[in-house]
Short mmCIF file of C-alpha atoms in Angstrom, two decimals:
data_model
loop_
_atom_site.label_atom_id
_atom_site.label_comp_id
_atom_site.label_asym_id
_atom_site.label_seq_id
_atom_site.Cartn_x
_atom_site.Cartn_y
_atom_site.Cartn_z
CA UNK A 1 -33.10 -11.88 16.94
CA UNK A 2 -33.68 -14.78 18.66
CA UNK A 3 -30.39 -16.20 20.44
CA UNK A 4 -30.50 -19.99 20.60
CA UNK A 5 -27.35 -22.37 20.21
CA UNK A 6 -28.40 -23.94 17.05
CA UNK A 7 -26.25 -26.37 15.63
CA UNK A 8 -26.13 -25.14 12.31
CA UNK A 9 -25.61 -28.27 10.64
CA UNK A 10 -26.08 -27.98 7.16
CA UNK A 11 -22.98 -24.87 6.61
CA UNK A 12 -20.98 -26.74 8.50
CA UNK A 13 -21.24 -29.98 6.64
CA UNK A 14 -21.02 -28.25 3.83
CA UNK A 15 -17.76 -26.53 5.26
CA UNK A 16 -16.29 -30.22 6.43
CA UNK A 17 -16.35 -31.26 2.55
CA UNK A 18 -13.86 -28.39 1.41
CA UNK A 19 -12.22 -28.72 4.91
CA UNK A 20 -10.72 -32.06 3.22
CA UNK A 21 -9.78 -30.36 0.04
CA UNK A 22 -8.21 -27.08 0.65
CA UNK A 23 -7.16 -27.19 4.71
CA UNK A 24 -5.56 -30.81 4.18
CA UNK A 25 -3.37 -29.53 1.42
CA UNK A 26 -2.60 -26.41 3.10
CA UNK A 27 -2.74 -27.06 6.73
CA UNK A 28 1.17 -28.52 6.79
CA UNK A 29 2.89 -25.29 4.98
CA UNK A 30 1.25 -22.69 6.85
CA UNK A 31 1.60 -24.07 10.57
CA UNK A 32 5.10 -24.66 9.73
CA UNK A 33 6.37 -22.27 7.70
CA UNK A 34 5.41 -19.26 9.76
CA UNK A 35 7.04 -20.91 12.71
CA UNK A 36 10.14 -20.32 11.23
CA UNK A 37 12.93 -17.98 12.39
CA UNK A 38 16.00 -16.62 11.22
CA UNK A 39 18.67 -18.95 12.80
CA UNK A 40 20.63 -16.78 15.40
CA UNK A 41 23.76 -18.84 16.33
CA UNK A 42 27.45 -17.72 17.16
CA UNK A 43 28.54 -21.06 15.81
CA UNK A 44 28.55 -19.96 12.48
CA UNK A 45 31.25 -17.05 13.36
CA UNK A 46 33.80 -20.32 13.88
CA UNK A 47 32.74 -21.55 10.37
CA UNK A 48 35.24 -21.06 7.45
CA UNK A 49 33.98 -18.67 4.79
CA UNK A 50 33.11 -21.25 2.39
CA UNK A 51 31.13 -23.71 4.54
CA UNK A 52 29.42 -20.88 6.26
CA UNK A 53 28.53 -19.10 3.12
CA UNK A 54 27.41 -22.58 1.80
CA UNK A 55 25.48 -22.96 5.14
CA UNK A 56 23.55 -19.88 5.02
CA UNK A 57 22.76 -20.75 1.16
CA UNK A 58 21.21 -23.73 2.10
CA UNK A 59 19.15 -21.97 4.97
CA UNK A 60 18.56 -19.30 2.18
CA UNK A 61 16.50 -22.17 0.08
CA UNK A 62 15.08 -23.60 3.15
CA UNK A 63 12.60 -20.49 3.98
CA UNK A 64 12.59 -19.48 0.28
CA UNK A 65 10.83 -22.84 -0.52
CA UNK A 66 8.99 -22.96 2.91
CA UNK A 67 7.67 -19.53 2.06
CA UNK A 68 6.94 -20.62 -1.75
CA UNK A 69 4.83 -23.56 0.29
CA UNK A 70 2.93 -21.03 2.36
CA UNK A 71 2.16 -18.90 -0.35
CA UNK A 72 0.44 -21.20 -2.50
CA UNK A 73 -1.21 -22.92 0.74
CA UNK A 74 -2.73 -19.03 1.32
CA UNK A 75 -3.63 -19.18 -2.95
CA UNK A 76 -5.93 -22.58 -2.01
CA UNK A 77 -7.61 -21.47 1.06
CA UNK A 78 -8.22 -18.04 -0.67
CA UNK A 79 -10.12 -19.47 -3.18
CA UNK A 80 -11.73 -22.13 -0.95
CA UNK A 81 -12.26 -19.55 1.93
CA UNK A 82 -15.88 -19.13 1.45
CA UNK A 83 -17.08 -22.31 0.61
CA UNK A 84 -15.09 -23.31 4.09
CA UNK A 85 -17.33 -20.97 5.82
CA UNK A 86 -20.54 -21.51 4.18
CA UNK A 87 -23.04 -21.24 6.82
CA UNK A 88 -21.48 -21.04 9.85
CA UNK A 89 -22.63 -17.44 10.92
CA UNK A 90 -26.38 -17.85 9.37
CA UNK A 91 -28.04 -14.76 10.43
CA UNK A 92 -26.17 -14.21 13.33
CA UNK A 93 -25.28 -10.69 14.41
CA UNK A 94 -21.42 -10.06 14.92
CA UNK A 95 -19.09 -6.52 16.46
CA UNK A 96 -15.57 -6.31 15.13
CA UNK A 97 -13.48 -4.11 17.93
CA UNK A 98 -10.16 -3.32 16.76
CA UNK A 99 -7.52 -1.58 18.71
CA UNK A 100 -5.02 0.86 16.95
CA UNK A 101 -2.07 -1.51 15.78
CA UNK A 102 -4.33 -4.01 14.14
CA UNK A 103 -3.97 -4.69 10.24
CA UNK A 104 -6.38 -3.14 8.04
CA UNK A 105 -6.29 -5.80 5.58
CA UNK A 106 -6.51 -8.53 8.47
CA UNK A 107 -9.41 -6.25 9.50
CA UNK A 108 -11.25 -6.09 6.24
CA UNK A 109 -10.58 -9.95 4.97
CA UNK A 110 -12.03 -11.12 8.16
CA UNK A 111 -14.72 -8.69 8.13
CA UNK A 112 -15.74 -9.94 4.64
CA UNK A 113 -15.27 -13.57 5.55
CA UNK A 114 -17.79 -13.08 8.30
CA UNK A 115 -20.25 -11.61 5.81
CA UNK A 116 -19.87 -14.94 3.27
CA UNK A 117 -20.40 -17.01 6.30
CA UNK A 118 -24.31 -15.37 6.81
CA UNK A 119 -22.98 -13.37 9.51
CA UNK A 120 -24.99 -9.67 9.84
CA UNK A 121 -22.44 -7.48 10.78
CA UNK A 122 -22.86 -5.09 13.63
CA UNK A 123 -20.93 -2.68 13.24
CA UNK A 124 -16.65 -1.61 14.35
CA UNK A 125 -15.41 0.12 17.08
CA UNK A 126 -11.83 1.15 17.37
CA UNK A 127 -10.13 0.78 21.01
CA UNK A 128 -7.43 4.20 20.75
CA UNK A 129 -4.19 4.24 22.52
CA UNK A 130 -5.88 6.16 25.31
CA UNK A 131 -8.25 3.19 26.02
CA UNK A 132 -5.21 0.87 26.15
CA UNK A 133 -2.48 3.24 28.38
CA UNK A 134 -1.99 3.81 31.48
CA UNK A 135 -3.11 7.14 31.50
CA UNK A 136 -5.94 6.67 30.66
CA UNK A 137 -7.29 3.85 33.58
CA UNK A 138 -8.02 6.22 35.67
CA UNK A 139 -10.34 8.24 33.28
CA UNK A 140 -11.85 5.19 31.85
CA UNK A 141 -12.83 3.93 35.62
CA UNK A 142 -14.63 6.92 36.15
CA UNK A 143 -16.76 6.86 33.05
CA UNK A 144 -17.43 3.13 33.26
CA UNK A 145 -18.94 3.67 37.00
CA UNK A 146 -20.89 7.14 35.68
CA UNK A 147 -22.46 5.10 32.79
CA UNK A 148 -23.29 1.80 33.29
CA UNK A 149 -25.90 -0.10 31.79
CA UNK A 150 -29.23 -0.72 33.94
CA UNK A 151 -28.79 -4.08 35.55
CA UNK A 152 -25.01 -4.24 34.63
CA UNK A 153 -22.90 -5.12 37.99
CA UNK A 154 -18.87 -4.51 37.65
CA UNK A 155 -16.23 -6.80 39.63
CA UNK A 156 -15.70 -5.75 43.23
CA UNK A 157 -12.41 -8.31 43.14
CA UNK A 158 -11.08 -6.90 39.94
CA UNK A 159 -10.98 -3.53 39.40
CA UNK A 160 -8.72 -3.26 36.89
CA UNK A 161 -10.08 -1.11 33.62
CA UNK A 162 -9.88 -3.43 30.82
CA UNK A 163 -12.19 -5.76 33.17
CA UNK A 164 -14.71 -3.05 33.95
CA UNK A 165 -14.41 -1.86 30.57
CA UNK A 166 -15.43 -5.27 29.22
CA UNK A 167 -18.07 -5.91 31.70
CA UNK A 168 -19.46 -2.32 30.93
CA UNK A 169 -19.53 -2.84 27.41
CA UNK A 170 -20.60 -6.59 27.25
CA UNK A 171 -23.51 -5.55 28.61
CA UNK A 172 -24.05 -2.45 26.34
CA UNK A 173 -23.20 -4.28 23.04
CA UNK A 174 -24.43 -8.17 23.52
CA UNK A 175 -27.56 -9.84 23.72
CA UNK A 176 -28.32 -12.35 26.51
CA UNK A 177 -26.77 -15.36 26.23
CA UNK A 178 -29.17 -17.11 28.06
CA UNK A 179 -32.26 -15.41 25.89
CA UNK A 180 -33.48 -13.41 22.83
CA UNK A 181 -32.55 -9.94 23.79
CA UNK A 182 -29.96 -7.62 24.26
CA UNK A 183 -28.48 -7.15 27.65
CA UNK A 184 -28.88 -3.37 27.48
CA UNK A 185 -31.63 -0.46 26.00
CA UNK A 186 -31.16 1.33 23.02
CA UNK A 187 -30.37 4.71 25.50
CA UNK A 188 -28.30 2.63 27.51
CA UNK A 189 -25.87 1.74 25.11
CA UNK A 190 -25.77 5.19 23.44
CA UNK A 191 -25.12 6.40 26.73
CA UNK A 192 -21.72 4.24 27.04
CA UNK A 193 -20.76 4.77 23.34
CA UNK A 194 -21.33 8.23 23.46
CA UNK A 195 -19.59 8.71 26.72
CA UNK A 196 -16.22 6.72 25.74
CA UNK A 197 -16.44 8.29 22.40
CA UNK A 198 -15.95 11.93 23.98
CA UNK A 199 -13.75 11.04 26.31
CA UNK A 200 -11.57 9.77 23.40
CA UNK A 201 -11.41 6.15 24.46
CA UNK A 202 -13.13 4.76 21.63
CA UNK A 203 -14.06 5.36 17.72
CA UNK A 204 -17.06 4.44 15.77
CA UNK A 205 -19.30 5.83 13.70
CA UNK A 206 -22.85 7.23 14.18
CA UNK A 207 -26.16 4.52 13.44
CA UNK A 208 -23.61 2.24 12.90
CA UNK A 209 -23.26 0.10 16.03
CA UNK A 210 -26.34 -2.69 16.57
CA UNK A 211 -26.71 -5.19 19.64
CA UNK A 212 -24.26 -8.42 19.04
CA UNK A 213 -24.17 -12.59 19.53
CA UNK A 214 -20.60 -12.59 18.82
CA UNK A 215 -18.10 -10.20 19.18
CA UNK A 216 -14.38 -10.44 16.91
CA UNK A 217 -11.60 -8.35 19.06
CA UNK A 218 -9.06 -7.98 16.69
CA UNK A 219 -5.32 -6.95 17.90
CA UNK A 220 -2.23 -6.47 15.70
CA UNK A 221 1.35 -8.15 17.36
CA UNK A 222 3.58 -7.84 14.33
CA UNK A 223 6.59 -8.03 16.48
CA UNK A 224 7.98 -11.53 16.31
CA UNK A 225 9.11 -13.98 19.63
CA UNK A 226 13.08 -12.96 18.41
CA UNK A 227 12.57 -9.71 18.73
CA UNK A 228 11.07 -9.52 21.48
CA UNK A 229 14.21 -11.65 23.18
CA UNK A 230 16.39 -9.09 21.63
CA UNK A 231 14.68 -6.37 23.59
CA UNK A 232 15.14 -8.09 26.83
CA UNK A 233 18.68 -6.72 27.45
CA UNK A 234 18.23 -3.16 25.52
CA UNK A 235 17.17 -0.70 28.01
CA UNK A 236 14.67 1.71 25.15
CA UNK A 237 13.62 -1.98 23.89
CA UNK A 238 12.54 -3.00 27.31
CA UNK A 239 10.63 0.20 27.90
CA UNK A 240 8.94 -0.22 24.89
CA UNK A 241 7.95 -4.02 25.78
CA UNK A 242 6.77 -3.32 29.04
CA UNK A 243 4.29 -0.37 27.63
CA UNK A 244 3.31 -2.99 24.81
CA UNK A 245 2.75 -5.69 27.87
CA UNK A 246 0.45 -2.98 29.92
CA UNK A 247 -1.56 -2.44 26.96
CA UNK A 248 -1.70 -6.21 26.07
CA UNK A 249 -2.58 -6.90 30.02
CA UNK A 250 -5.76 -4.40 29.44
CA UNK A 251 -6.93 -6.01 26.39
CA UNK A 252 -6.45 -9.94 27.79
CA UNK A 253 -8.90 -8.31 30.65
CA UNK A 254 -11.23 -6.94 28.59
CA UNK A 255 -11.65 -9.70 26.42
CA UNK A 256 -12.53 -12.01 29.19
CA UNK A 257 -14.75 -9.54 30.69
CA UNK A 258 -16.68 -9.04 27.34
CA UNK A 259 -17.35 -12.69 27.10
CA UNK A 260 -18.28 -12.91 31.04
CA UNK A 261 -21.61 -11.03 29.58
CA UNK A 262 -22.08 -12.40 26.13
CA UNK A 263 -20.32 -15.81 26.04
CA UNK A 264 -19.06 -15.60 22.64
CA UNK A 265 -15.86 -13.56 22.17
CA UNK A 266 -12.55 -14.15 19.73
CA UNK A 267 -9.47 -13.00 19.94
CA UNK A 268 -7.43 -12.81 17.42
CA UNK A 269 -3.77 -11.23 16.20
CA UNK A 270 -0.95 -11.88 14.43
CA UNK A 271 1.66 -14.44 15.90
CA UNK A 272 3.44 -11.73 18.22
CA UNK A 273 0.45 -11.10 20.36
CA UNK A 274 0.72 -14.75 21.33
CA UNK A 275 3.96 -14.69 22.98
CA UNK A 276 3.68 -14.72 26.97
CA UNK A 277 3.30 -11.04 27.61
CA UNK A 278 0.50 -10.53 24.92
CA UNK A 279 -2.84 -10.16 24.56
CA UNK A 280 -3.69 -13.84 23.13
CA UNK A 281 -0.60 -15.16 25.57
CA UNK A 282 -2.06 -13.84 28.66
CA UNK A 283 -5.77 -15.46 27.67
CA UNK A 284 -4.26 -18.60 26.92
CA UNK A 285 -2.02 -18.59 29.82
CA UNK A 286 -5.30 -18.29 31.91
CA UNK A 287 -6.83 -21.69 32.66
CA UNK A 288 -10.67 -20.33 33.52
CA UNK A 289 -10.63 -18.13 30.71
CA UNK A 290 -13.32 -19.20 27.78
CA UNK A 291 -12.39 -16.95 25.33
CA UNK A 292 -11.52 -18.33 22.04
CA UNK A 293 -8.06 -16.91 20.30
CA UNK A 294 -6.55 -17.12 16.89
CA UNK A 295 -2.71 -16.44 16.32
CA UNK A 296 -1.27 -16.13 12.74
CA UNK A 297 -4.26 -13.13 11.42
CA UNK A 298 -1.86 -12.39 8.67
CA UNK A 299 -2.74 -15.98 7.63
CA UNK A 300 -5.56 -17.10 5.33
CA UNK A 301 -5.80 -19.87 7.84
CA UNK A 302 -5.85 -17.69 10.62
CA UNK A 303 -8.78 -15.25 8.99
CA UNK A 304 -10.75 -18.64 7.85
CA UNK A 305 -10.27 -20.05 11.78
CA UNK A 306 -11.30 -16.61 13.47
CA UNK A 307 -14.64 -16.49 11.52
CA UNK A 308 -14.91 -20.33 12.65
CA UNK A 309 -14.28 -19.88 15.75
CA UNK A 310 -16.28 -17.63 16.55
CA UNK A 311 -19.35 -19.55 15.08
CA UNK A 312 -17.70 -22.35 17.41
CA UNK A 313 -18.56 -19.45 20.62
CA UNK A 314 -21.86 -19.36 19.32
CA UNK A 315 -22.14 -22.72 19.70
CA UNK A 316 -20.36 -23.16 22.90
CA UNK A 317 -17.44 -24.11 22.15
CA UNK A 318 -13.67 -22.73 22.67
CA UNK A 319 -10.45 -23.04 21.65
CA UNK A 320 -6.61 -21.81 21.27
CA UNK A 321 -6.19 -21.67 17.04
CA UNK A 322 -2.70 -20.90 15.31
CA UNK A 323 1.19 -21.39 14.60
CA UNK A 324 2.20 -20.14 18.12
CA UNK A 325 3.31 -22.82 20.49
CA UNK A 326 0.50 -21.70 22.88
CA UNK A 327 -2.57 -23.36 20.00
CA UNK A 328 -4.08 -26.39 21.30
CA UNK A 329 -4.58 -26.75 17.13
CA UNK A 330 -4.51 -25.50 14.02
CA UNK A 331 -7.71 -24.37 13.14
CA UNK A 332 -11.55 -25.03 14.52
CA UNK A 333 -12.89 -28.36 13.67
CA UNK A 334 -15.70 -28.11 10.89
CA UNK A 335 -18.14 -28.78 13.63
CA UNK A 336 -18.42 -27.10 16.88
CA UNK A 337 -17.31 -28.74 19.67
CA UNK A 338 -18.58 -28.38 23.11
CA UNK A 339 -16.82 -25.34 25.59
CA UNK A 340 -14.45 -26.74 27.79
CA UNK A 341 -15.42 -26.56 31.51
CA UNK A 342 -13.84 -23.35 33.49
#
């Protein structure tokens, strides 16, 4: 299929009509609301028992109305979600790669979403924990060097293995961004697949995986910004963050690297991968990087601005979508706008 940065106009006017509709109802409840934390503060210990108990009922009605809010904000969009869409993917070819924590149902919304906006899907791969640990780098190195697609070139400067990884697969799974084609050979990218596959780095099934003009990375980052402050001081906690921060390190790389070959990747998670030691953090904390993100996945908003975003990639654009303090703005505009300059 042909790859050339079309505007396509007529979805997205279509898509700036309901914009006005559903997303400026909506847009106020859901950036807010899941913003909102449970109120840790030792001042409340000095409180007597009826103010404090009158306190935290107060609090209590706060989020319970705030989360009343979001839900029927999520209600409007979900009914509005297509016609927000409408167009924006027209017969473009898109790759969903997951890795093992994401949400199936952020997965399969997003998935479907893609399909309503004219997208032709291309097919899923899963990234396992192997891909993402480090006991695997070494491994995963080795294969990427044994396998690479004709033409393909990996970073002398970088060799960490989420960047070959990306730069390996961009070139398997993308077409040229700069033509009509894929990057890689039929044989060449069942060469990669295959060999990742076996070496238990990455899932997917048979016939199922076609060359891409956009690829959706979707992560999962249910933990929340408290708790990962409350791990900070607990010694098991910290472990665990630091594993979590490795693995989010590898996929910030190999998101970048993917869209050094393609020029049109997304990532997107739910709000915890956008803290500063996750995957969307790390991209967004990187000032060269071009890669698109979307916090908030749980989110009808966030589903509706990953699937606009990336037709925003397609187009040349970029941005930083979400709740999380890190989003340059809520969602995508309805039309494109031009990629900020590295």
């Amino acid at each position: 299929m042909p790859k050339n940065r079309k505007s396509g106009a007529p979805g997205w006017a279509f898509s700036g009509l309901t914009w006005g509709i559903a997303a400026g109802i909506a847009i106020g409840a859901l950036v807010v609301a899941p913003s909102m934390a449970p109120i840790a503060d030792n001042s409340f210990n000095q409180i007597t028992g009826s103010e404090s108990g009158e306190s935290r009922g107060k609090a209590d009605e706060a989020t319970e109305e705030a989360q009343r809010q979001v839900d029927s904000a999520n209600a409007l969009l979900g009914n509005s979600s297509t016609a927000i869409v409408a167009g924006a993917l027209e017969q473009r070819p898109y790759l969903i790669i997951r890795t093992p924590d994401a949400n199936a149902e952020d997965i399969d919304v997003t998935n479907w979403l893609a399909e309503q906006a004219g997208g032709v899907a291309s097919g899923q791969i899963t990234l396992t924990d192997k891909f993402l640990s480090s006991d695997g780098a070494d491994e995963l190195r080795s294969i990427i060097a044994t396998t690479l697609p004709a033409g393909a070139q990996l970073s002398v400067d970088n060799q960490e293995p989420g960047v070959h990884a990306g730069e390996s697969l961009g070139a398997a799974l993308m077409f040229d961004p700069k033509g009509d084609q894929p990057l890689a050979t039929v044989d060449d990218r069942a060469v990669v697949l295959q060999a990742l596959r076996d070496a238990g780095f990455i899932e997917y099934e048979d016939g199922t995986i076609t060359p891409a003009q956009g690829i959706i990375l979707i992560t999962g980052g249910q933990d929340t910004e408290a708790e990962a402050e409350q791990n900070k001081d607990d010694p098991g906690g910290q472990d665990s963050q630091d594993g979590n921060a490795y693995s989010s390190t590898v996929l910030a790389d190999f998101a970048r690297a993917l869209d050094s070959k393609g020029d049109a990747v997304v990532l997107a998670g739910r709000r915890g991968a956008a803290t500063e030691k996750g995957s969307l953090g790390q991209v967004r904390a990187d000032d060269k990087s071009s890669v698109s993100t979307v916090d908030s996945l749980e989110s009808e908003t966030g589903r509706i601005s990953t699937v606009l975003a990336l037709a925003e990639q397609i187009n040349g654009g970029s941005g930083a979508y979400g709740s999380a303090s890190t989003a340059n703005a809520e969602m995508p505009a309805p039309k494109p706008a031009p990629r900020r300059d590295a």
